[in-house]
Amino acid sequence: LNRSGEHGVISNEKNKVVRYLWLKEFGWHVPDMAAMAHEVLHYCLRVLDDRGVPVKEQNSEAIAYFFEETMRNVLNKLKVFR
């Protein structure tokens, strides 16, 4: 597969669920940020689905805030490695 990234769920040694995002590379360029947004959206939809939150127009604002906060957290963590 020629993927630029993925998201997933694993269990750690204490059987605690750990969610992750992975990118093949990230260089603060528009294509990399778009790939990150793509994976973050998948991540957010998975979290919402796992919690039984329907993805509908009626709650799109809450979903958008969740996506925004998740993107902010991911980008802030990436700044550490810059």
Tab-separated table of C-alpha atoms in Angstrom:
chain	number	residue	atom	x	y	z
A	1	LEU	CA	0.000	0.000	0.000
A	2	ASN	CA	1.135	3.515	-0.734
A	3	ARG	CA	-0.438	5.276	2.241
A	4	SER	CA	0.620	8.612	3.608
A	5	GLY	CA	-0.743	7.772	7.046
A	6	GLU	CA	-3.176	5.856	9.172
A	7	HIS	CA	-5.008	5.877	12.460
A	8	GLY	CA	-5.663	2.926	14.682
A	9	VAL	CA	-6.332	1.428	18.062
A	10	ILE	CA	-4.072	-0.871	20.046
A	11	SER	CA	-4.128	-2.173	23.599
A	12	ASN	CA	-1.156	-1.530	25.830
A	13	GLU	CA	0.296	-3.954	28.367
A	14	LYS	CA	-2.417	-3.008	30.873
A	15	ASN	CA	-5.173	-3.647	28.282
A	16	LYS	CA	-5.858	0.059	28.061
A	17	VAL	CA	-6.960	1.193	24.626
A	18	VAL	CA	-4.464	3.518	22.990
A	19	ARG	CA	-5.379	5.424	19.840
A	20	TYR	CA	-2.684	6.565	17.458
A	21	LEU	CA	-2.105	8.593	14.319
A	22	TRP	CA	0.800	7.781	12.039
A	23	LEU	CA	2.157	9.700	9.053
A	24	LYS	CA	4.816	8.410	6.708
A	25	GLU	CA	6.434	11.845	6.853
A	26	PHE	CA	5.529	15.325	7.999
A	27	GLY	CA	7.283	18.520	6.990
A	28	TRP	CA	4.867	21.395	7.705
A	29	HIS	CA	3.924	21.645	4.030
A	30	VAL	CA	0.368	21.862	2.720
A	31	PRO	CA	0.234	18.235	1.446
A	32	ASP	CA	1.492	16.975	4.822
A	33	MET	CA	-0.994	19.099	6.751
A	34	ALA	CA	-3.804	17.889	4.464
A	35	ALA	CA	-2.777	14.271	5.103
A	36	MET	CA	-2.745	14.991	8.841
A	37	ALA	CA	-6.234	16.517	8.670
A	38	HIS	CA	-7.404	13.449	6.721
A	39	GLU	CA	-6.131	11.076	9.408
A	40	VAL	CA	-7.417	13.254	12.252
A	41	LEU	CA	-10.882	13.192	10.691
A	42	HIS	CA	-10.796	9.378	10.529
A	43	TYR	CA	-9.630	9.364	14.163
A	44	CYS	CA	-12.443	11.688	15.262
A	45	LEU	CA	-15.108	9.690	13.426
A	46	ARG	CA	-13.841	6.473	15.032
A	47	VAL	CA	-13.919	8.005	18.524
A	48	LEU	CA	-17.438	9.346	17.971
A	49	ASP	CA	-18.618	5.986	16.625
A	50	ASP	CA	-17.063	4.128	19.559
A	51	ARG	CA	-18.985	6.402	21.917
A	52	GLY	CA	-22.283	6.059	20.046
A	53	VAL	CA	-22.364	9.653	18.805
A	54	PRO	CA	-24.156	9.827	15.453
A	55	VAL	CA	-22.530	11.894	12.744
A	56	LYS	CA	-25.418	14.051	11.565
A	57	GLU	CA	-25.997	17.636	10.510
A	58	GLN	CA	-27.797	18.259	13.813
A	59	ASN	CA	-24.582	17.791	15.795
A	60	SER	CA	-22.096	18.963	13.174
A	61	GLU	CA	-20.992	21.923	15.274
A	62	ALA	CA	-19.962	19.691	18.175
A	63	ILE	CA	-18.142	17.398	15.727
A	64	ALA	CA	-16.357	20.378	14.182
A	65	TYR	CA	-15.201	21.557	17.627
A	66	PHE	CA	-13.947	18.047	18.439
A	67	PHE	CA	-12.056	17.918	15.131
A	68	GLU	CA	-10.614	21.407	15.699
A	69	GLU	CA	-9.435	20.586	19.222
A	70	THR	CA	-7.914	17.298	18.082
A	71	MET	CA	-6.075	19.012	15.200
A	72	ARG	CA	-4.792	21.673	17.602
A	73	ASN	CA	-3.516	19.028	20.025
A	74	VAL	CA	-1.788	17.042	17.284
A	75	LEU	CA	-0.159	20.113	15.723
A	76	ASN	CA	1.011	21.369	19.114
A	77	LYS	CA	2.604	17.984	19.833
A	78	LEU	CA	4.328	18.047	16.455
A	79	LYS	CA	5.822	21.466	17.265
A	80	VAL	CA	7.838	19.792	20.000
A	81	PHE	CA	9.688	17.760	17.376
A	82	ARG	CA	10.244	20.665	15.024
